[in-house]
Coordinates of C-alpha atoms in Angstrom, one line a residue:
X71 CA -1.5 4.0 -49.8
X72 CA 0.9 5.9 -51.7
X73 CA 3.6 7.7 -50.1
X74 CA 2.4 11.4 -49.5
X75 CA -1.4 11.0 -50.1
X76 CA -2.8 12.8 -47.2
X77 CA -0.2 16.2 -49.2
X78 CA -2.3 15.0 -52.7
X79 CA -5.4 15.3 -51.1
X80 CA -4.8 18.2 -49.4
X81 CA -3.5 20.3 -52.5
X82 CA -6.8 19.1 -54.2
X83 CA -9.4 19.4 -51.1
X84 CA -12.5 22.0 -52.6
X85 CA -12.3 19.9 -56.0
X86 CA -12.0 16.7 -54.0
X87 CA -14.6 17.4 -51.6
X88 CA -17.0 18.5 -54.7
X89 CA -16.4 16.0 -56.8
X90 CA -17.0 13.3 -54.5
X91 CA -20.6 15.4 -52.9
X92 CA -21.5 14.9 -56.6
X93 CA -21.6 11.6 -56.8
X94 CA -22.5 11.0 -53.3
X95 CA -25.8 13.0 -53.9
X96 CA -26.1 11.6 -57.8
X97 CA -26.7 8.0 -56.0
X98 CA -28.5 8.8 -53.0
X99 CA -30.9 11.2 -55.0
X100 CA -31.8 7.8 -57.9
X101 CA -32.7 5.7 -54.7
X102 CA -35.9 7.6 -54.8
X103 CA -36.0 9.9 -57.9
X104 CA -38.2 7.6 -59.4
X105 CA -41.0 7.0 -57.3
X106 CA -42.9 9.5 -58.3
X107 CA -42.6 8.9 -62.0
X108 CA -43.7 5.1 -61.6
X109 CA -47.1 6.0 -63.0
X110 CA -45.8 7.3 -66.0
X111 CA -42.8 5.0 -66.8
X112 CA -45.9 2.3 -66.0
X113 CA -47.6 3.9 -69.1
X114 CA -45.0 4.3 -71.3
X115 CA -43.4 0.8 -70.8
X116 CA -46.9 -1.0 -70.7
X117 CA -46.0 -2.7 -67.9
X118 CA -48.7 -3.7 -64.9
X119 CA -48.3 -2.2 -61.7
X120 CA -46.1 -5.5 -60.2
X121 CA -43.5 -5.0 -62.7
X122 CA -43.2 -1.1 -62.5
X123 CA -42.4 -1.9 -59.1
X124 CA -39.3 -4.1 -60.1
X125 CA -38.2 -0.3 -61.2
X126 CA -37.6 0.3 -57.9
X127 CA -37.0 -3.2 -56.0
X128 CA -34.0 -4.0 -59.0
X129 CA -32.1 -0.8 -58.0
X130 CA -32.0 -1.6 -54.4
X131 CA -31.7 -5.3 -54.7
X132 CA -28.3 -4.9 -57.1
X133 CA -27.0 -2.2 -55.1
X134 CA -27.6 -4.1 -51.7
X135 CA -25.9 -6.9 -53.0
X136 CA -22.5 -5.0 -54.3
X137 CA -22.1 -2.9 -51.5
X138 CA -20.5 -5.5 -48.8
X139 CA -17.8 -6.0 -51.8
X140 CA -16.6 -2.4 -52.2
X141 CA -13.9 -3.5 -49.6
X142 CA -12.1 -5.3 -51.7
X143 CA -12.3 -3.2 -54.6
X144 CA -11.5 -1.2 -53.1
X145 CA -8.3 -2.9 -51.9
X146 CA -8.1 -4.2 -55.3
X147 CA -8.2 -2.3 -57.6
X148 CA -8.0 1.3 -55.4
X149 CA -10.3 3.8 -54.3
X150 CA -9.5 6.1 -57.5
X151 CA -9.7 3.7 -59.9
X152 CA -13.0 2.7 -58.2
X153 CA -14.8 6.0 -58.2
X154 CA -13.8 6.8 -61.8
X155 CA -15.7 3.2 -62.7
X156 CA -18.1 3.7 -60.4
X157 CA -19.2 7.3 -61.4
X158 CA -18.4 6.3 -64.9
X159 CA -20.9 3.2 -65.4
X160 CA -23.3 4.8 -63.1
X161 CA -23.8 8.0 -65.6
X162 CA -23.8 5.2 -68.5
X163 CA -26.4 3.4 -66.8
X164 CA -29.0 6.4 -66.5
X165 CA -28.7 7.4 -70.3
X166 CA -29.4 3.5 -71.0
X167 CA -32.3 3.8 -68.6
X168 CA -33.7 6.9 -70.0
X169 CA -33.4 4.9 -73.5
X170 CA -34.9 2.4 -72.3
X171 CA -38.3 0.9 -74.5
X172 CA -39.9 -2.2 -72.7
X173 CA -40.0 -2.9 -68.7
X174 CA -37.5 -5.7 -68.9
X175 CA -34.8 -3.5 -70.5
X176 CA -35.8 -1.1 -68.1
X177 CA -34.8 -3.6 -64.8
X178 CA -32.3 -4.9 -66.7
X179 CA -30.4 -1.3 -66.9
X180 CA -31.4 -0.3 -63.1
X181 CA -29.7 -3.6 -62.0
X182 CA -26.6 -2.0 -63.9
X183 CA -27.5 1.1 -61.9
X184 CA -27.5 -0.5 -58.7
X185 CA -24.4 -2.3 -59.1
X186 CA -22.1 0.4 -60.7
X187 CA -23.9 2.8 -57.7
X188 CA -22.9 0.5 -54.5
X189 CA -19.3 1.7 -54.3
X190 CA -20.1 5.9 -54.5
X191 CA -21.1 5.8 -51.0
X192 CA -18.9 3.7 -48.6
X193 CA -16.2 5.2 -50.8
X194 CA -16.8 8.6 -50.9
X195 CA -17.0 8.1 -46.9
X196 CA -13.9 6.8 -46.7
X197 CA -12.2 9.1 -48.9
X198 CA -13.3 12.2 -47.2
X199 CA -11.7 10.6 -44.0
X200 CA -8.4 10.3 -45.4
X201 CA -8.7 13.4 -47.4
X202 CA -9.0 15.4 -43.8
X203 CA -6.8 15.2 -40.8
X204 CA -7.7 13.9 -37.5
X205 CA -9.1 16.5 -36.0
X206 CA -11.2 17.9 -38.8
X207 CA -13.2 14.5 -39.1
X208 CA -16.3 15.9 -37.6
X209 CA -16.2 18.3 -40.5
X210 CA -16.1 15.8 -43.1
X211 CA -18.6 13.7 -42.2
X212 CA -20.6 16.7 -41.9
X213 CA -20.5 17.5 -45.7
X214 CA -20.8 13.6 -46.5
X215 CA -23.6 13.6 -44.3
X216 CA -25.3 16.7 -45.9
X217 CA -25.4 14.3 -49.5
X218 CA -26.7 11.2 -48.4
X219 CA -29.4 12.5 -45.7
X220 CA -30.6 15.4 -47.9
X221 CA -30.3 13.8 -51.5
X222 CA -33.5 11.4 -50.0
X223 CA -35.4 14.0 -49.3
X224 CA -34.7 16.4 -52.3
X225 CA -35.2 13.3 -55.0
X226 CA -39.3 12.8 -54.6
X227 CA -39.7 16.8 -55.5
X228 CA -37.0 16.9 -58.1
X229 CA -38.5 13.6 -59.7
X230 CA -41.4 15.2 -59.6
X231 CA -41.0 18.4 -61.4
X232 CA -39.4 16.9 -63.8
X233 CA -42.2 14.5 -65.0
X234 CA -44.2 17.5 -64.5
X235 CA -42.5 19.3 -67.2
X236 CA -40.4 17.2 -68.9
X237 CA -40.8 13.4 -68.9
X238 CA -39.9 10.7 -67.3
X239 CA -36.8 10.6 -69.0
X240 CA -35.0 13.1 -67.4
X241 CA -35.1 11.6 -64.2
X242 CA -32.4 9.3 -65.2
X243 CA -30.7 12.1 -67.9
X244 CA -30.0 14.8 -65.0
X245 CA -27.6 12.2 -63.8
X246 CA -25.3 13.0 -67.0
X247 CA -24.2 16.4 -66.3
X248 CA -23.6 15.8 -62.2
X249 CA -21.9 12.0 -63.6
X250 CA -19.5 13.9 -66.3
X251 CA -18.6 16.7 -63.3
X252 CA -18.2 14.4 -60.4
X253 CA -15.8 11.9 -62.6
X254 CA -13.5 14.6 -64.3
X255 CA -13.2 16.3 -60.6
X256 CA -12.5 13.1 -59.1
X257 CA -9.8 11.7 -61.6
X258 CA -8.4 15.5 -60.7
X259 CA -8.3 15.4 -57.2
X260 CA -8.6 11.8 -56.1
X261 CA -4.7 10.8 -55.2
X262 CA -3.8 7.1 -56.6
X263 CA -3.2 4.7 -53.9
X264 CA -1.6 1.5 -54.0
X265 CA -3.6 -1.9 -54.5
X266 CA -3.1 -5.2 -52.5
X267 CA -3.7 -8.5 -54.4
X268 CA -5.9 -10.7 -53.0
X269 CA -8.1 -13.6 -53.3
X270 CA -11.5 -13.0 -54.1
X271 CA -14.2 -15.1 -51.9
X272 CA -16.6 -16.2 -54.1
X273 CA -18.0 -18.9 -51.6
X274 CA -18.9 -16.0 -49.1
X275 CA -19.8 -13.4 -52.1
X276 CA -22.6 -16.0 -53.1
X277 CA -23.8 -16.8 -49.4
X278 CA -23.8 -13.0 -48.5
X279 CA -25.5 -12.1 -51.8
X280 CA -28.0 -14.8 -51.2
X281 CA -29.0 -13.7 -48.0
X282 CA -28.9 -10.1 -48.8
X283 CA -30.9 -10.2 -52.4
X284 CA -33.4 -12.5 -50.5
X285 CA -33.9 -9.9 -47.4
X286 CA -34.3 -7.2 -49.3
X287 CA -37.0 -9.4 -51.6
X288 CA -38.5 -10.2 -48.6
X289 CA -38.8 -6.6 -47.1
X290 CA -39.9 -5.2 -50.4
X291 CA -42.4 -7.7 -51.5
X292 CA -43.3 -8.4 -47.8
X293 CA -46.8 -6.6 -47.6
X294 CA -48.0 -6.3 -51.7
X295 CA -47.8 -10.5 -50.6
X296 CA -49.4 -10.4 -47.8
X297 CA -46.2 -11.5 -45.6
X298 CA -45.9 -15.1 -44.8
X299 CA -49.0 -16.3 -46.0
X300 CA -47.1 -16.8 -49.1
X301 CA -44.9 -18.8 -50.8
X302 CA -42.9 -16.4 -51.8
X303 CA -42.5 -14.6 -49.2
X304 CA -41.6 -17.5 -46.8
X305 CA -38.7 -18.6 -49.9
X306 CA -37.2 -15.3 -49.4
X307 CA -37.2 -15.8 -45.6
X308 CA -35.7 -19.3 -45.7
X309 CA -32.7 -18.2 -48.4
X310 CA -32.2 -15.2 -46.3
X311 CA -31.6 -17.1 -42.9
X312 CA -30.0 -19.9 -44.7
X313 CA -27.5 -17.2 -46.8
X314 CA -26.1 -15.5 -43.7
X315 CA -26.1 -18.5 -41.3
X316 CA -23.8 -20.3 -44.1
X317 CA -21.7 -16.8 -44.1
X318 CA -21.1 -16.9 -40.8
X319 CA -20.3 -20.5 -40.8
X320 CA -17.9 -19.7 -43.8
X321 CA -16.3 -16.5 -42.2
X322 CA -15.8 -18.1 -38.8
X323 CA -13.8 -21.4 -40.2
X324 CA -11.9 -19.4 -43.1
X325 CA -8.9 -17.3 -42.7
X326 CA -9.6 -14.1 -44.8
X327 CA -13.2 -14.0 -46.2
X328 CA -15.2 -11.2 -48.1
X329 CA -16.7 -9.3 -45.1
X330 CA -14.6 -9.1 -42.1
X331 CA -17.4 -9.5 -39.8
X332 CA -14.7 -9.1 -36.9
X333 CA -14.8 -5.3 -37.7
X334 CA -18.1 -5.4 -35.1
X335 CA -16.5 -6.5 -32.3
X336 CA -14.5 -2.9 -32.4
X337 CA -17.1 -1.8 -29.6
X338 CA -17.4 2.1 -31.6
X339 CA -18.1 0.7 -34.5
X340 CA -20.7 -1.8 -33.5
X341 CA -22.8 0.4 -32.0
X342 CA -22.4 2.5 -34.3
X343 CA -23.5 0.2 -37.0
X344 CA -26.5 -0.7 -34.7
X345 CA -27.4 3.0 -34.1
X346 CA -27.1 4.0 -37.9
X347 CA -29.7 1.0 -38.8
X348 CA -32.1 2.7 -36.3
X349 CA -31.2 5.8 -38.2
X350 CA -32.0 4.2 -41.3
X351 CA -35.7 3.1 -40.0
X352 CA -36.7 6.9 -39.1
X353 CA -34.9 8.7 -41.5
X354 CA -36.7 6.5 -44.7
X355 CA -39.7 5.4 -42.5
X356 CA -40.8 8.9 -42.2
X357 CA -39.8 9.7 -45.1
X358 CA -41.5 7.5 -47.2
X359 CA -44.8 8.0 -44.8
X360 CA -45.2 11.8 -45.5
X361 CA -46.0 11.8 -49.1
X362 CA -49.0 9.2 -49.4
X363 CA -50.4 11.1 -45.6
X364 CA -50.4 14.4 -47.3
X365 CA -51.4 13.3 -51.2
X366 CA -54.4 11.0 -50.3
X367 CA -55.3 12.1 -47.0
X368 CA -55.0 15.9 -47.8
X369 CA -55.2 15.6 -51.5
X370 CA -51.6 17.9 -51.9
X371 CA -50.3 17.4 -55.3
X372 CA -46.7 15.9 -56.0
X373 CA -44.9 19.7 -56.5
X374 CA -46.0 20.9 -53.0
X375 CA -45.9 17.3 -50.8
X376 CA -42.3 17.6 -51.7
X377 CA -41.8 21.4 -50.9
X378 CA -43.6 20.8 -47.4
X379 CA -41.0 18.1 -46.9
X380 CA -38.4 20.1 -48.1
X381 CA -37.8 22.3 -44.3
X382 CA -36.7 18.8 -43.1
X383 CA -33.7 18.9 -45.5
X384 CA -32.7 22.5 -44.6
X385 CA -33.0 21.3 -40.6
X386 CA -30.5 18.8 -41.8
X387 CA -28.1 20.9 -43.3
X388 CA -28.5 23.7 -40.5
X389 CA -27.5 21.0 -37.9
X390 CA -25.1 19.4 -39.4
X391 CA -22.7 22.6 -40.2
X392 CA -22.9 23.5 -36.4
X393 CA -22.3 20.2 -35.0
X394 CA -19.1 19.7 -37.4
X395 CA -17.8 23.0 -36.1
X396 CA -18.5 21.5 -32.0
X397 CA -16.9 18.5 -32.4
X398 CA -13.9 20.4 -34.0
X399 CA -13.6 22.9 -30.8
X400 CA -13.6 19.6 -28.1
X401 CA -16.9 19.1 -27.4
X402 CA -18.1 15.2 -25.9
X403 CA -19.4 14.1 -29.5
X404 CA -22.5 12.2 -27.1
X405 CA -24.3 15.1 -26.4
X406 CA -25.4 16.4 -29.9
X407 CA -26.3 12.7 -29.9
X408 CA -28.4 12.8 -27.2
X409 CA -30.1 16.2 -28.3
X410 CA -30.7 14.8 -31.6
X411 CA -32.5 11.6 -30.6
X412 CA -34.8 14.0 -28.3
X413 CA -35.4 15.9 -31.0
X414 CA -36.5 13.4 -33.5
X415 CA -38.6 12.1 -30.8
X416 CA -40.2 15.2 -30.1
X417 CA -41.3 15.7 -33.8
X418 CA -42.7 12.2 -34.1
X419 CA -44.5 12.9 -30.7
X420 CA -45.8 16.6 -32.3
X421 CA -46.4 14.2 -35.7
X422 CA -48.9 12.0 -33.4
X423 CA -50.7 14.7 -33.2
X424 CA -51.6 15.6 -36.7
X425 CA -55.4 14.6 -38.0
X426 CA -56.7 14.1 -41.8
X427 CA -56.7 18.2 -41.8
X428 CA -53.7 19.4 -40.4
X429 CA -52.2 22.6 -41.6
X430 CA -49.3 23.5 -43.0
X431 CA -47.1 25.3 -40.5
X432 CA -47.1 22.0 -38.0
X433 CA -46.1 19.8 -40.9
X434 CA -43.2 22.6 -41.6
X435 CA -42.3 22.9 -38.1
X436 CA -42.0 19.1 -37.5
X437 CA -40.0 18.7 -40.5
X438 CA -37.5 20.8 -39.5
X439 CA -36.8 19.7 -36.0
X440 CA -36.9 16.4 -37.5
X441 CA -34.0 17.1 -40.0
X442 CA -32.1 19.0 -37.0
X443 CA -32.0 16.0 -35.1
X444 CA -31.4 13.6 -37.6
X445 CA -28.1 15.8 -38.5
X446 CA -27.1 16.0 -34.6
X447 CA -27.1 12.1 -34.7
X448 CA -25.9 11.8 -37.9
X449 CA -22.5 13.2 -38.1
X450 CA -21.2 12.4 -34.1
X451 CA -22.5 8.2 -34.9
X452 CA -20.4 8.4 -38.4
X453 CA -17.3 10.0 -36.9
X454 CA -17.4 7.7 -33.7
X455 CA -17.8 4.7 -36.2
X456 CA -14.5 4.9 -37.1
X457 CA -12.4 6.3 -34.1
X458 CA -11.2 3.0 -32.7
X459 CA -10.7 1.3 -36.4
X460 CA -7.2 1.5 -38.7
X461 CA -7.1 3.3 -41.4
X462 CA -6.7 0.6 -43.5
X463 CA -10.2 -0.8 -42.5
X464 CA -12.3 2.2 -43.2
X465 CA -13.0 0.9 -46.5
X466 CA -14.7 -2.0 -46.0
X467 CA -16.1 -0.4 -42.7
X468 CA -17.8 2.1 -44.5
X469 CA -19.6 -0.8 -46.8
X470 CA -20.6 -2.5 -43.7
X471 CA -21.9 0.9 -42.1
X472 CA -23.8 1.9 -45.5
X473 CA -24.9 -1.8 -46.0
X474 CA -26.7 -1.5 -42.4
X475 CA -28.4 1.6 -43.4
X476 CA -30.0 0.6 -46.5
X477 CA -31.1 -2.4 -44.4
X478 CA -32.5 0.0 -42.2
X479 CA -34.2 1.9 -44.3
X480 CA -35.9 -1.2 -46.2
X481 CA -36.8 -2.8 -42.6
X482 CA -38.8 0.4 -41.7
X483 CA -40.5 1.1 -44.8
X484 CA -41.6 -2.2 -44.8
X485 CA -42.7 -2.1 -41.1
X486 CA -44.3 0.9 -41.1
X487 CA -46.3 0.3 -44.2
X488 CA -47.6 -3.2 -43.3
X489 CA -48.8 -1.1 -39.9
X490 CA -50.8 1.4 -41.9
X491 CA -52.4 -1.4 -44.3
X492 CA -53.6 -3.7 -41.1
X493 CA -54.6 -1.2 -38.7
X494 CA -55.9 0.8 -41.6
X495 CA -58.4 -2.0 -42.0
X496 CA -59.0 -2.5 -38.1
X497 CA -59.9 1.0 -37.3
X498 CA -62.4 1.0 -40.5
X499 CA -64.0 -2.2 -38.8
X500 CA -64.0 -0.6 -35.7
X501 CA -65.4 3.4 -36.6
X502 CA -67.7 2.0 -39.5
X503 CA -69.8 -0.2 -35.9
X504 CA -70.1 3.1 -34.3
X505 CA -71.5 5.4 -37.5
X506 CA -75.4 5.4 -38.7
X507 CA -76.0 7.1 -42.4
X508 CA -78.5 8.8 -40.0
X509 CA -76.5 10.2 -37.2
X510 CA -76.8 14.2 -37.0
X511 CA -73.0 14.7 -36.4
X512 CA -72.3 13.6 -40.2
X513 CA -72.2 16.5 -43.0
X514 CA -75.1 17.9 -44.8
X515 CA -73.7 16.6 -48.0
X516 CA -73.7 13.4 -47.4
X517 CA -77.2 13.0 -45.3
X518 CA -78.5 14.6 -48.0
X519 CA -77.6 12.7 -51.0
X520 CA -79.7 9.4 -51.9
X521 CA -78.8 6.2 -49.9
X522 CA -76.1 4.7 -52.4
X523 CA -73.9 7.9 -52.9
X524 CA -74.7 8.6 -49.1
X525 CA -72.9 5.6 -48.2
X526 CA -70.0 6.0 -50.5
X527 CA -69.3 9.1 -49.6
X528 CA -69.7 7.7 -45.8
X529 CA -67.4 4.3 -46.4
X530 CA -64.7 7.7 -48.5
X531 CA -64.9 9.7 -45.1
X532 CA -64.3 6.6 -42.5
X533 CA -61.7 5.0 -44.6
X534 CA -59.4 8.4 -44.0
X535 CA -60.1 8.9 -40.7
X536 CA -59.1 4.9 -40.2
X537 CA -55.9 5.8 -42.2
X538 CA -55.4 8.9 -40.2
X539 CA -55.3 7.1 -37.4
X540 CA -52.7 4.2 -38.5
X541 CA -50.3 6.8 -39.8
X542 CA -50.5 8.0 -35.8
X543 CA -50.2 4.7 -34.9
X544 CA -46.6 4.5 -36.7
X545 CA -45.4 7.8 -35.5
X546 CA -45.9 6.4 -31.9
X547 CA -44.3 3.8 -32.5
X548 CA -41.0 5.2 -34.2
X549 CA -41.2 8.1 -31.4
X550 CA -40.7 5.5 -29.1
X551 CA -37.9 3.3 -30.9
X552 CA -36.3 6.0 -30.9
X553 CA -36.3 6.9 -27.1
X554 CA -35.3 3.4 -26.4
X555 CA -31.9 3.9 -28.8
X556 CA -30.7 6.5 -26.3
X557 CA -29.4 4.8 -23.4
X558 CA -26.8 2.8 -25.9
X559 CA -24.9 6.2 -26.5
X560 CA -23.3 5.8 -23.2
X561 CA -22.1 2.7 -25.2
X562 CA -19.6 4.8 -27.2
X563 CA -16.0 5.1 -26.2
X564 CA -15.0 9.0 -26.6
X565 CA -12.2 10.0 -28.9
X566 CA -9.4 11.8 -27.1
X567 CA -9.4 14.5 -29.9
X568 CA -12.4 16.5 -30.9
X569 CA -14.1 15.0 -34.4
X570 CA -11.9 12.9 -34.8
X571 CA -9.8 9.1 -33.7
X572 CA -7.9 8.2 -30.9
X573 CA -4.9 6.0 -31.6
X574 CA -6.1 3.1 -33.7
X575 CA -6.9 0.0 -32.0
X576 CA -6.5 -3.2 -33.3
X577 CA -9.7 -4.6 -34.9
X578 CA -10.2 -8.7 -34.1
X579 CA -9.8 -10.6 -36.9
X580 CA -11.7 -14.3 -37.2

């Protein structure tokens, strides 16, 4: 680092902190933006449904596979110099996207997305800790925090509005105005730092891509496949074992590879790592449930699915602002923890309870003692990540730490949705044995109508009641995984200082 930094920073701390919640929220906003606009990018690229998908799948594929090496870009080339390219091709990347006239150019640019993308978030992190002393980290993970676990949940209704009335198009173009802010206030604010020449590891660039690219293939592919009944899927599963098996083998016989997987053993940061992959699984899992339970089950258009969703975002932001201000008055950083793991367990306990009808005020309600506990977890797990580990770490730390949430995220969406698809199918099976055409408990409207439309209207009513049901099924479940995460906060070794580090341990090297 440069000699007075932490005095550049501080000069520069509003335009800093702005600059770099811009891009933060630009990056985490286009990892699902798009989804609702698939239909009519679909349309207008004449592509089939498999390769609209790729939309998707290419962005988080490319950026999976960048983010482990924002480390050494980091210590290459500097975190300024990093952020202006970053934010720079990233904002390039949209407009070629929004110009984009056939689905392979289309992939082709969201790759570029992806890539340029990986970096914002680790970096921004890290940044914001340096930028902020000590004891004011509880703060500053609190307005990183309010980016990248709000930006999810705002991107589905913005996307959707905007195809609404606009295109499709500007879901990519609204990136140009926050791109061109975020880079002028960082090259601004953003103090130069100095850069340490280094080797890069291609051997374990290659291996860790490998296995990376091919997990989040797997994951993403997993259940359109049908899982390991196919080829494909069991490819992805063999590169994927094979990539990080020869990684570690690489990392453990080299002397300084391209992931410092020794950064785990800090015992903080572990379980930190471990408890922000968990995070991952509920905050996306649930996320990515809601909208298809409340558009086909309930028949909610886009505009209002992501306006009933939307409470779960101001939860978020509500919690997160008053835990930054406990941790910076002393208080033991596990017991917002603790409250926020009940919490999210008690809203996917109150989501159990919801049927095919439900009204609105429970889905409201839920959402936002869901997004208060997810903010009570989220802030404490990314301040303690980092309280035992050097400065000089934090970097590729934080692409470690935002690698094992994306993971996260995939693992659940995948999980969750393979659960709905299966036991979808089993509790048809099982209510369509019990049901007669003729049984006086069914509605007029269907006993009524001739035999044929009778039993359409039957096979419609039984199929979203059996969907209802999986959808339970999965809030159970994730109600439960989270209740089992919460012994493993005693895990955590307490910072001396309030929201912030103790004095920096020495992480193990290989």
């Amino acid at each position: 680092m440069s000699a007075h930094p932490q005095q550049d920073a501080q000069r520069n701390l509003p335009l800093l902190v702005v600059s770099i919640m811009l891009a933060t929220l630009m990056q985490v906003i286009d990892s699902t933006i798009a989804n609702v606009a698939l239909p009519d990018m679909q349309g207008s690229l004449s592509a089939t449904q498999d390769q609209a998908a790729w939309i998707l799948t290419s962005y988080i594929v490319a950026a999976a596979i960048a983010t482990p090496a924002t480390g050494w870009l980091a210590a290459r080339f500097g975190r300024r110099h990093l952020l202006v390219v970053a934010i720079g091709g990233f904002t390039v990347a949209s407009i070629l996207c929004a110009m984009a006239t056939d689905i392979a150019a289309m992939v082709a640019f969201r790759v570029l997305q992806g890539l340029f993308g990986a970096a914002l978030v680790p970096i921004s992190q890290s940044s914001l800790l340096d930028a902020f002393p000590v004891q004011r980290h509880g703060a500053a993970m609190a307005l990183w925090g309010m980016g990248v676990m709000v930006g999810p949940i705002v991107g589905p209704p913005l996307g959707g509005w905007l195809t609404d009335n606009y295109s499709w198009h500007w879901v990519f173009l609204i990136n140009v105005p926050i791109g061109i802010a975020a880079l002028l206030g960082v090259m601004a604010s953003v103090p130069k730092d100095d850069v340490r020449l280094g080797r890069f590891d291609w051997r374990g660039f290659v291996l860790l891509a490998m296995g990376i690219a091919a997990l989040q293939l797997m994951l993403d592919r997993g259940n359109e496949k049908d899982w390991f009944d196919a080829f494909e899927i069991q490819l992805y599963l063999v590169l994927a074992f094979l990539g990080f098996y020869w990684y570690w083998v690489h990392w453990r016989s080299s002397e300084r590879t391209f992931v410092n997987l020794g950064l785990l053993r800090d015992r903080n940061f572990g379980v930190a790592t471990g408890f922000i992959f968990i995070v991952g699984i509920l905050l996306f899992a649930t996320m990515a449930l809601m909208p298809p339970y409340l558009q086909n089950l309930m028949d909610y258009p886009v505009v209002t699915t992501g306006l009933l969703l939307a409470p779960r975002g101001v939860g978020t932001l509500v919690s997160m602002t008053i835990v930054g201000r406990l941790m910076a008055r002393g208080i033991d950083v596990r017991k917002p923890v603790i409250v926020g793991i009940l919490l999210i367990a008690l809203s996917l306990g109150l989501s159990a309870g919801f049927g095919p009808d439900v009204p609105m005020w429970p889905i409201i309600n839920v959402g936002v003692l869901q997004g208060l506990g997810l903010g009570l977890v989220f802030v404490p797990v990314s301040t303690l990540a980092y309280a035992t580990l050097p400065a000089s770490a934090r970097s590729e730390a934080a692409g470690i730490f935002s690698l094992a949430r994306n993971i996260g995220s995939s693992v659940g969406i995948s999980i969750m949705f393979t659960l709905v698809a299966r036991n979808t199918q089993l509790n048809h099976a099982e209510i369509a044995s019990r049901v007669s055409l003729y049984s006086s408990q069914l509605p007029a409207s269907i006993l009524h109508g001739d035999s044929v439309q009778g039993l359409a209207m039957l096979n419609a009513e039984v199929t979203r009641q059996a969907a209802a049901i999986a959808y339970i099924n999965d809030f159970w479940l994730m109600m439960w995984m989270s209740l089992v995460a919460l012994p493993f906060v005693f895990l955590f070794r307490v910072p001396r200082r309030a929201g912030g580090t103790t004095v920096e341990s020495p992480v193990a090297e290989p």
